[in-house]
Backbone as a chain_set.jsonl record, in Angstrom:
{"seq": "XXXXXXXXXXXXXXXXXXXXXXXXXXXXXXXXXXXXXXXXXXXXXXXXXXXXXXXXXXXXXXXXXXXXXXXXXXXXXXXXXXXXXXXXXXXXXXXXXXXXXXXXXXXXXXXXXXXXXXXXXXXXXXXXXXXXXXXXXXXX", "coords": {"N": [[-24.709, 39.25, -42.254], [-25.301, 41.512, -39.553], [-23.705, 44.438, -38.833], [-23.108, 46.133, -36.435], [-22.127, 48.865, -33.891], [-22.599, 48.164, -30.452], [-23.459, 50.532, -27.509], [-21.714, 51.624, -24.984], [-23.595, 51.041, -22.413], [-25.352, 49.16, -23.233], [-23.435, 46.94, -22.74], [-23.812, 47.22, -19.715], [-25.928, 46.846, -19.182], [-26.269, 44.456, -19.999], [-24.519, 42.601, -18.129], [-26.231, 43.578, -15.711], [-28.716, 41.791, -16.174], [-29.327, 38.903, -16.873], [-31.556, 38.817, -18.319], [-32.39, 40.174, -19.629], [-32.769, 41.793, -23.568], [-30.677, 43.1, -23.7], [-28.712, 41.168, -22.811], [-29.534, 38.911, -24.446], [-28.28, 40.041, -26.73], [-25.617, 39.939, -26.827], [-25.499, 37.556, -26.576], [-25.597, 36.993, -29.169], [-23.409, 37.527, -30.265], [-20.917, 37.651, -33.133], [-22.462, 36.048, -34.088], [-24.94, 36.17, -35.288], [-24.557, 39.095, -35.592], [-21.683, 41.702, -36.164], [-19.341, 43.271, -34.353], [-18.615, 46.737, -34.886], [-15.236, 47.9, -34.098], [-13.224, 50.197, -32.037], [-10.237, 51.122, -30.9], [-10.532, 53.213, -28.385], [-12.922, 52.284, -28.114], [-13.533, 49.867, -27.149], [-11.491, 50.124, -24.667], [-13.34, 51.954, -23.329], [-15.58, 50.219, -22.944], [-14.058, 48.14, -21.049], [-13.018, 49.746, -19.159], [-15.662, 50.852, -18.122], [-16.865, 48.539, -17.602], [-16.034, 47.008, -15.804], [-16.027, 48.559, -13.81], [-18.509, 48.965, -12.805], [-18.688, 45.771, -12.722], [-17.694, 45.567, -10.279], [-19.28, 46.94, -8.495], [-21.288, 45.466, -8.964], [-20.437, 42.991, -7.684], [-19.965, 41.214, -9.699], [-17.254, 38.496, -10.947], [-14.357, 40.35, -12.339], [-13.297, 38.825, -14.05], [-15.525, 38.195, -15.973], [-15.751, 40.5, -17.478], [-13.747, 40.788, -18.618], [-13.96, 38.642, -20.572], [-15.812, 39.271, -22.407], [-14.637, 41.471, -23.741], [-12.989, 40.483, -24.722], [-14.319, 38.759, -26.273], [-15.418, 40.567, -28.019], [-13.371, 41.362, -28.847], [-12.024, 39.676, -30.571], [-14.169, 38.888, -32.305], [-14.811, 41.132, -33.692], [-14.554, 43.667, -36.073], [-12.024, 46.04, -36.858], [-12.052, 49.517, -36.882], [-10.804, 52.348, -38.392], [-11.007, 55.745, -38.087], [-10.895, 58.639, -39.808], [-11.601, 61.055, -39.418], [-14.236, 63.46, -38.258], [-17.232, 63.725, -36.923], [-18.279, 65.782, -35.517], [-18.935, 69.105, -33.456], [-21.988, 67.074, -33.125], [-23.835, 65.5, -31.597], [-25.732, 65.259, -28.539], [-24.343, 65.221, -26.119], [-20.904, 65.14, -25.776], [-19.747, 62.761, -25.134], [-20.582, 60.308, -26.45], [-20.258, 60.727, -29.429], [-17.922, 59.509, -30.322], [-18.91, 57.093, -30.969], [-20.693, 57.63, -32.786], [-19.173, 58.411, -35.055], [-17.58, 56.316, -34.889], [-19.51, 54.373, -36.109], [-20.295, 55.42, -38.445], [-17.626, 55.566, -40.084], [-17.262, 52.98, -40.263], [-19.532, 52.228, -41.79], [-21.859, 51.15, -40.401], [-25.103, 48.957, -39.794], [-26.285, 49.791, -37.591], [-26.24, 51.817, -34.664], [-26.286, 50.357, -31.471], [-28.436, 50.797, -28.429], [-29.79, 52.28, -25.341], [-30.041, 54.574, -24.673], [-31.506, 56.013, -26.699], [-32.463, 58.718, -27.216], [-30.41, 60.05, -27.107], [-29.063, 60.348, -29.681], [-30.211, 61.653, -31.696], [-31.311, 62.356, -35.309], [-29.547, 61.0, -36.489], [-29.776, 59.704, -38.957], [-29.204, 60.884, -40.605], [-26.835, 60.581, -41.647], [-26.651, 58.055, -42.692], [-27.011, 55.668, -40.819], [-28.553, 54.465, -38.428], [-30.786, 54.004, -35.216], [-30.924, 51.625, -32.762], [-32.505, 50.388, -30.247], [-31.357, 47.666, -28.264], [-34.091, 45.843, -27.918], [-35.407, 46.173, -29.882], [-33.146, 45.506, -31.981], [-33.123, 42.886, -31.355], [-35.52, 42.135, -32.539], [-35.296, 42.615, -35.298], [-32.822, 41.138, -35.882], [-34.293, 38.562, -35.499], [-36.432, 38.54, -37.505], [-35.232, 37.795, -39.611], [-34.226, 35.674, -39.882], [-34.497, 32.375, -40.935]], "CA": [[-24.504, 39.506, -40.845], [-25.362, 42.822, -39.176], [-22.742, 45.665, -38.408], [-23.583, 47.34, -35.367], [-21.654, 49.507, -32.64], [-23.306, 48.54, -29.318], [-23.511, 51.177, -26.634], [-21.7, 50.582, -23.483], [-25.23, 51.098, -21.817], [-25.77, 47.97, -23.461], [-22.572, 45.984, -22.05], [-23.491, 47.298, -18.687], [-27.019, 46.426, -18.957], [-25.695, 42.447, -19.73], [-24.182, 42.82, -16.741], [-26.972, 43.593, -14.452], [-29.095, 41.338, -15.579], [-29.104, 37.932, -17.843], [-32.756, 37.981, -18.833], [-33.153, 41.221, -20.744], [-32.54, 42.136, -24.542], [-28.505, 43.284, -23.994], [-27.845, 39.855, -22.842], [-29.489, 38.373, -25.672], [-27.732, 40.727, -27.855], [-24.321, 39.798, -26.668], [-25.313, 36.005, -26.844], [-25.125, 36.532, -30.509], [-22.151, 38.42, -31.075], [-20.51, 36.392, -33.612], [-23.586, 34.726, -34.723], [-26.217, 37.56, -35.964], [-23.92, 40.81, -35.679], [-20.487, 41.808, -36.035], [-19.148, 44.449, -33.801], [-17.233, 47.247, -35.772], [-14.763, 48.557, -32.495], [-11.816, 50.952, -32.29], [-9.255, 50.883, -29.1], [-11.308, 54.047, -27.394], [-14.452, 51.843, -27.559], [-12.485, 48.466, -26.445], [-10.56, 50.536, -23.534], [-14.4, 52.231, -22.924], [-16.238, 48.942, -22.495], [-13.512, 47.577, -19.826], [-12.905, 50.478, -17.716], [-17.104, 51.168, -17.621], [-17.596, 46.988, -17.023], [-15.194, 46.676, -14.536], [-16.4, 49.48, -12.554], [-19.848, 47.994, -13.102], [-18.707, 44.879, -12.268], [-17.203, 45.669, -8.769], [-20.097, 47.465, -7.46], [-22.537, 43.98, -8.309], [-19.979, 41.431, -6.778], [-19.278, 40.184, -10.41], [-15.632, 38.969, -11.337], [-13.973, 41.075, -13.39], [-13.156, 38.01, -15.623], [-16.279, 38.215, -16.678], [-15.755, 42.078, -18.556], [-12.49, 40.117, -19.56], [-14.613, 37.26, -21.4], [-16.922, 39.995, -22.855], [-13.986, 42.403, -24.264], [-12.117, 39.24, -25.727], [-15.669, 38.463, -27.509], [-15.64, 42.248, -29.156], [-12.344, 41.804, -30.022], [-12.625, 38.534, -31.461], [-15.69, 39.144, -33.6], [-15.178, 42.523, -34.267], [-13.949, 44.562, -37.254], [-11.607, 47.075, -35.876], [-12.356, 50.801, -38.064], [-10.314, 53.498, -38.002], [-11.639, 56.644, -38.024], [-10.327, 59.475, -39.886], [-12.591, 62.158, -39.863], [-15.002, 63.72, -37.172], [-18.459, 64.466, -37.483], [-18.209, 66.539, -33.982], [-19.781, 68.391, -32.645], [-23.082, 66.847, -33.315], [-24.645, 64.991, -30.709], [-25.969, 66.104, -27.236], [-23.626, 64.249, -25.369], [-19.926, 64.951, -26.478], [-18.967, 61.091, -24.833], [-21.424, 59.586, -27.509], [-19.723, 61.063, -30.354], [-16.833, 58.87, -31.141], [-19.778, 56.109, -31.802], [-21.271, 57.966, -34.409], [-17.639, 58.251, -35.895], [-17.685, 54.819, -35.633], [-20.732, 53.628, -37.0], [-20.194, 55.912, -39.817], [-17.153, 55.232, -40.615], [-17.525, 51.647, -40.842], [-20.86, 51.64, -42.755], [-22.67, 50.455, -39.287], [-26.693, 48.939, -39.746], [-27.044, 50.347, -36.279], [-26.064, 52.033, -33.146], [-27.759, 49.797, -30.311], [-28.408, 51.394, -27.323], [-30.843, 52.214, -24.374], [-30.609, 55.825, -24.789], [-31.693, 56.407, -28.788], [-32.766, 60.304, -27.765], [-28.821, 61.132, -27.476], [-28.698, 59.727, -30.987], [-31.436, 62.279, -32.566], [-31.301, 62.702, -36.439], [-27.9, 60.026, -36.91], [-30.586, 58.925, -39.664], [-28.817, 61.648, -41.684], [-25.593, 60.086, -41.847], [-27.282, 56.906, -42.808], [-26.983, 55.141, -39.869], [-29.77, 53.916, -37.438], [-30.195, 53.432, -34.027], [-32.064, 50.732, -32.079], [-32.867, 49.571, -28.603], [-31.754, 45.892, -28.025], [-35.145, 44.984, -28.356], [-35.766, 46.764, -31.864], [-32.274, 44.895, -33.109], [-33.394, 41.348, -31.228], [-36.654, 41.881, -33.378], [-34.398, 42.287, -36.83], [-31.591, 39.633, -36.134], [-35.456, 37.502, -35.494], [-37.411, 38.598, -39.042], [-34.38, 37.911, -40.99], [-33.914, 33.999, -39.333], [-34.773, 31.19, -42.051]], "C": [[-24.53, 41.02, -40.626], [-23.992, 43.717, -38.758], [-23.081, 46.497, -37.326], [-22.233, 48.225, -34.454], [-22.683, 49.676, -31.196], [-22.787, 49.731, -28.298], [-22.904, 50.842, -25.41], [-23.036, 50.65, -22.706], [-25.598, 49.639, -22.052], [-25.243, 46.823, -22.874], [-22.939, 46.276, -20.562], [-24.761, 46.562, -18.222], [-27.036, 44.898, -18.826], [-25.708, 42.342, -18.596], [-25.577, 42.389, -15.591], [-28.031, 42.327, -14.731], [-29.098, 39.832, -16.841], [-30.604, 37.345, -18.575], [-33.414, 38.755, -19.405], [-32.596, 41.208, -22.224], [-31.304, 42.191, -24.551], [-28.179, 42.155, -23.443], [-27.825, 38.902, -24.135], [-28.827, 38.262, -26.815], [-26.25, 40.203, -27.635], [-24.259, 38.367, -26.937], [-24.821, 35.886, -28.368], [-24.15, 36.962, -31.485], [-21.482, 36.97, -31.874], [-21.27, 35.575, -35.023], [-24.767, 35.185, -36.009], [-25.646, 38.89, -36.209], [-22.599, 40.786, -35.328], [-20.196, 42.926, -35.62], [-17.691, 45.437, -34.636], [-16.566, 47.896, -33.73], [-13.474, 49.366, -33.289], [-11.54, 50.869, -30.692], [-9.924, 52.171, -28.274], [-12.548, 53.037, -26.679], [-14.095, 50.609, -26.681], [-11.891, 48.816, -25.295], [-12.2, 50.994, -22.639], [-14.842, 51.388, -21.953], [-15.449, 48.169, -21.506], [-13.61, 48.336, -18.905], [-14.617, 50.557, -17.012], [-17.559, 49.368, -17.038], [-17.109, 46.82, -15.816], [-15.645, 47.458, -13.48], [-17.595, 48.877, -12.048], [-19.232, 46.102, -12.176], [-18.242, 44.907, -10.489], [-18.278, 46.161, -8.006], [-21.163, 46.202, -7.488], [-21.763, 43.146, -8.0], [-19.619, 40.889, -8.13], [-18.117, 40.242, -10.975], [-15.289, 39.733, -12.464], [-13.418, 40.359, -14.511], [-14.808, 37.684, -16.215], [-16.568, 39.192, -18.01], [-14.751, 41.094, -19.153], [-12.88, 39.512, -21.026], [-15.663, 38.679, -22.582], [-16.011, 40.942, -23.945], [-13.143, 41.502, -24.924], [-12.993, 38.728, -26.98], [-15.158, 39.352, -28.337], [-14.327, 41.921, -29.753], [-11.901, 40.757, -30.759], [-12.994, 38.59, -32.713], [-15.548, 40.395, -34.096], [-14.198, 42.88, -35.434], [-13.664, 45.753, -36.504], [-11.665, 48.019, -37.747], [-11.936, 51.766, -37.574], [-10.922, 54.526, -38.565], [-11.009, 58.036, -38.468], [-10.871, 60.566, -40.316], [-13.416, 62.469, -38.659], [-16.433, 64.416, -37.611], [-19.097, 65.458, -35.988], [-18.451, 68.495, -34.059], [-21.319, 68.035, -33.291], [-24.059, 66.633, -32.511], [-25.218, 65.464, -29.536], [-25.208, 66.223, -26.142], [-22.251, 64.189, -25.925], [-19.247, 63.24, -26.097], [-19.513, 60.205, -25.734], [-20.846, 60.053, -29.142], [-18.802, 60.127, -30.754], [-17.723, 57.587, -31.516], [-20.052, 56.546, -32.387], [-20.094, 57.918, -35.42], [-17.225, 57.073, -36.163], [-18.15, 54.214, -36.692], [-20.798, 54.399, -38.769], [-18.921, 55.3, -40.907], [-16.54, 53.427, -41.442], [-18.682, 50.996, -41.526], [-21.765, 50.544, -41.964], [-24.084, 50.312, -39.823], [-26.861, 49.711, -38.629], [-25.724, 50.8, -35.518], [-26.888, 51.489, -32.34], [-27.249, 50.454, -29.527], [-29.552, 51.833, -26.812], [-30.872, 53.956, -24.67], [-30.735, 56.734, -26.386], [-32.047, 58.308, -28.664], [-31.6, 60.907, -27.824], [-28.702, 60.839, -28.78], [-29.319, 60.838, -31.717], [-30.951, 62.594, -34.046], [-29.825, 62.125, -36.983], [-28.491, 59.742, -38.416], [-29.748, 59.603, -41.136], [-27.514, 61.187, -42.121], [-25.334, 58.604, -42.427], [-26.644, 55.363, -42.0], [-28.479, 55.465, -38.602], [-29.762, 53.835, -36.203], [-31.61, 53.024, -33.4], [-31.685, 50.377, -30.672], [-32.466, 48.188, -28.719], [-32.883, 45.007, -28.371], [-35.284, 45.237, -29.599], [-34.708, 45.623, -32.234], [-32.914, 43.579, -32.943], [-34.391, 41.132, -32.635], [-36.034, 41.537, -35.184], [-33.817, 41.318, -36.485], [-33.18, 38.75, -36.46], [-36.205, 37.193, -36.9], [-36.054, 37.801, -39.852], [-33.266, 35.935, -40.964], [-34.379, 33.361, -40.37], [-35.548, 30.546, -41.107]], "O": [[-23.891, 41.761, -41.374], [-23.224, 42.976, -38.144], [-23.337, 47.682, -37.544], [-21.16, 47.713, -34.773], [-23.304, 50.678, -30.841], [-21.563, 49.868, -28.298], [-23.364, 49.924, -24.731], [-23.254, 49.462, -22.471], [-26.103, 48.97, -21.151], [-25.93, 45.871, -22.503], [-22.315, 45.48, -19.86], [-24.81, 45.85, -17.219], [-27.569, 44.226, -17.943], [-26.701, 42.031, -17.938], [-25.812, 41.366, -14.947], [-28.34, 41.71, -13.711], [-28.665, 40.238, -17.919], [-30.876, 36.261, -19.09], [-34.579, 38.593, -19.767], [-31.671, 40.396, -22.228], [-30.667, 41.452, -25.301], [-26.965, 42.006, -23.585], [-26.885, 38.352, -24.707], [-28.654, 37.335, -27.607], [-25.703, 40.078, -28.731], [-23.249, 37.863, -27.429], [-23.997, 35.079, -28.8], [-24.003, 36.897, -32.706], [-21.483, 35.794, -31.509], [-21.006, 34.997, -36.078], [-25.181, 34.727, -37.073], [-26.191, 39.711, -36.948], [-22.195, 40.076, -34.407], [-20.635, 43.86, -36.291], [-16.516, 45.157, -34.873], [-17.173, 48.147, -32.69], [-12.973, 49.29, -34.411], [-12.25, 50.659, -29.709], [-9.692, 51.948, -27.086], [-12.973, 52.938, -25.528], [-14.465, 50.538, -25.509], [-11.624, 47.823, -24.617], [-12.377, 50.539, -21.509], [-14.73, 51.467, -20.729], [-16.172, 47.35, -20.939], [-14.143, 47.998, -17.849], [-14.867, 50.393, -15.818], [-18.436, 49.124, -16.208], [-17.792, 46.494, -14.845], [-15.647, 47.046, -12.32], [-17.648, 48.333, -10.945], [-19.614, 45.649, -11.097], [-18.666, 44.074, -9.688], [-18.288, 45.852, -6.815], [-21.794, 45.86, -6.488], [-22.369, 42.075, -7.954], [-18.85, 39.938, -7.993], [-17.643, 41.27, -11.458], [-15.966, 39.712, -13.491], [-13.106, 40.848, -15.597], [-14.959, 36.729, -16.976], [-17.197, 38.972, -19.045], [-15.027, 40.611, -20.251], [-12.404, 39.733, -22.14], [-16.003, 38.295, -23.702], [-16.577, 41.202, -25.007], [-12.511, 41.993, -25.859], [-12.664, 38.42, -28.125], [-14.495, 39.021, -29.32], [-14.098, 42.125, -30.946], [-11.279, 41.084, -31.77], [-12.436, 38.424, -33.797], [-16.277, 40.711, -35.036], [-13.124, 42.299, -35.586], [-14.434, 46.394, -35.788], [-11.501, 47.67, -38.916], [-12.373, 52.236, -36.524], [-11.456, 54.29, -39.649], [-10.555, 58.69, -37.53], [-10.686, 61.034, -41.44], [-13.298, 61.567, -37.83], [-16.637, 65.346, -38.391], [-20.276, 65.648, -35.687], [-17.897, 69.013, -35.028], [-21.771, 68.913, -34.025], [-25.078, 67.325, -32.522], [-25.102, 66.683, -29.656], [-25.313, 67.124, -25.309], [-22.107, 63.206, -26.652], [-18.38, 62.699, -26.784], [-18.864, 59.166, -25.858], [-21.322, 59.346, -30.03], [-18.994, 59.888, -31.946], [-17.254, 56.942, -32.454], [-19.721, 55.908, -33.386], [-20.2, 57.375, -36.519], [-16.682, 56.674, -37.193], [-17.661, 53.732, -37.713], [-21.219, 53.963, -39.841], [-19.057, 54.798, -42.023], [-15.909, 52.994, -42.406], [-18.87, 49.809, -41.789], [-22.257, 49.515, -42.426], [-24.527, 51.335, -40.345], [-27.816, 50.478, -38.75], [-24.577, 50.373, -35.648], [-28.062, 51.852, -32.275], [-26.072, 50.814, -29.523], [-30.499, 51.881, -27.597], [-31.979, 54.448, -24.888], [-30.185, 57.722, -26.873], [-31.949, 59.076, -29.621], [-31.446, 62.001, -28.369], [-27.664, 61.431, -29.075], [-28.654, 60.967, -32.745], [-29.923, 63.268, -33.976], [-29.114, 62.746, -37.773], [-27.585, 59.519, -39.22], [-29.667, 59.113, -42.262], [-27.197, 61.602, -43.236], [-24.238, 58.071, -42.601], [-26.064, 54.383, -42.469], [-29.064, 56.472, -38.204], [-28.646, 53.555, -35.764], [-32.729, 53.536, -33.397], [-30.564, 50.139, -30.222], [-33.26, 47.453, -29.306], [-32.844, 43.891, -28.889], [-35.261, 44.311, -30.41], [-35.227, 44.674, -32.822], [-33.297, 42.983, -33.95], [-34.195, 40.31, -33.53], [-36.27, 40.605, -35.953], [-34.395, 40.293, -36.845], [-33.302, 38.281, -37.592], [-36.509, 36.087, -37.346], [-36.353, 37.191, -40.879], [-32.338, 35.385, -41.558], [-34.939, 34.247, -41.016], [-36.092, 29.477, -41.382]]}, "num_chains": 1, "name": "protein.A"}
């Protein structure tokens, strides 16, 4: 089973719409990929859904159902070390601290150019569609 740290970009993208790649990706939390999380990224992904969710009309038990998944399925990883600053984007940083420190296959996410050269830390980062395509090759 995969190790990733999705992007909230990715939870927000669910959201908007139920017939792209980050819905897919969330269908298989559980199933194909195990989310590593820490309580920044878990507190992240509600306050950014919820906001998200109020401006399209959808209930906010829906972020509920979505942040009960992650923390469910997920492997919580504490983080004792910083690889800061690195990134372009100091709000994208405590995922790389993640994904590192839990020995993540991936960072998914829609914006891979804030990610540039993670490759060095040996960690990856894919688009929804790139991961759909792996969870797919690696099906029986």
């Amino acid at each position: 089973m995969y190790q990733i740290v999705p992007d909230t970009n990715v939870i927000v993208s669910a959201l908007r719409s139920r017939r792209g790649a980050s819905f897919a990706v969330l269908q298989r939390i559980g199933e194909a990929w195990e989310p590593l999380i820490s309580v920044p990224l878990i507190l992240e992904y509600e306050a950014v859904g919820k906001r998200e969710a109020e401006r399209l009309g959808i209930p906010l038990s829906t972020v509920d159902a979505i942040v009960r998944a992650f923390c469910f399925h997920g492997r919580e990883t504490n983080v004792h070390f910083r690889v800061r600053p690195f990134l372009p984007d100091p709000g994208d940083e405590f995922l790389l601290e993640l994904a590192v420190a839990g020995a993540a296959d991936a960072i998914v996410t829609h914006n891979v150019r804030h990610f540039a050269d993670v490759d060095r830390f040996g960690v990856r980062v894919l688009t929804p569609r790139e991961f759909l395509r792996k969870i797919e090759e690696k099906r029986p």
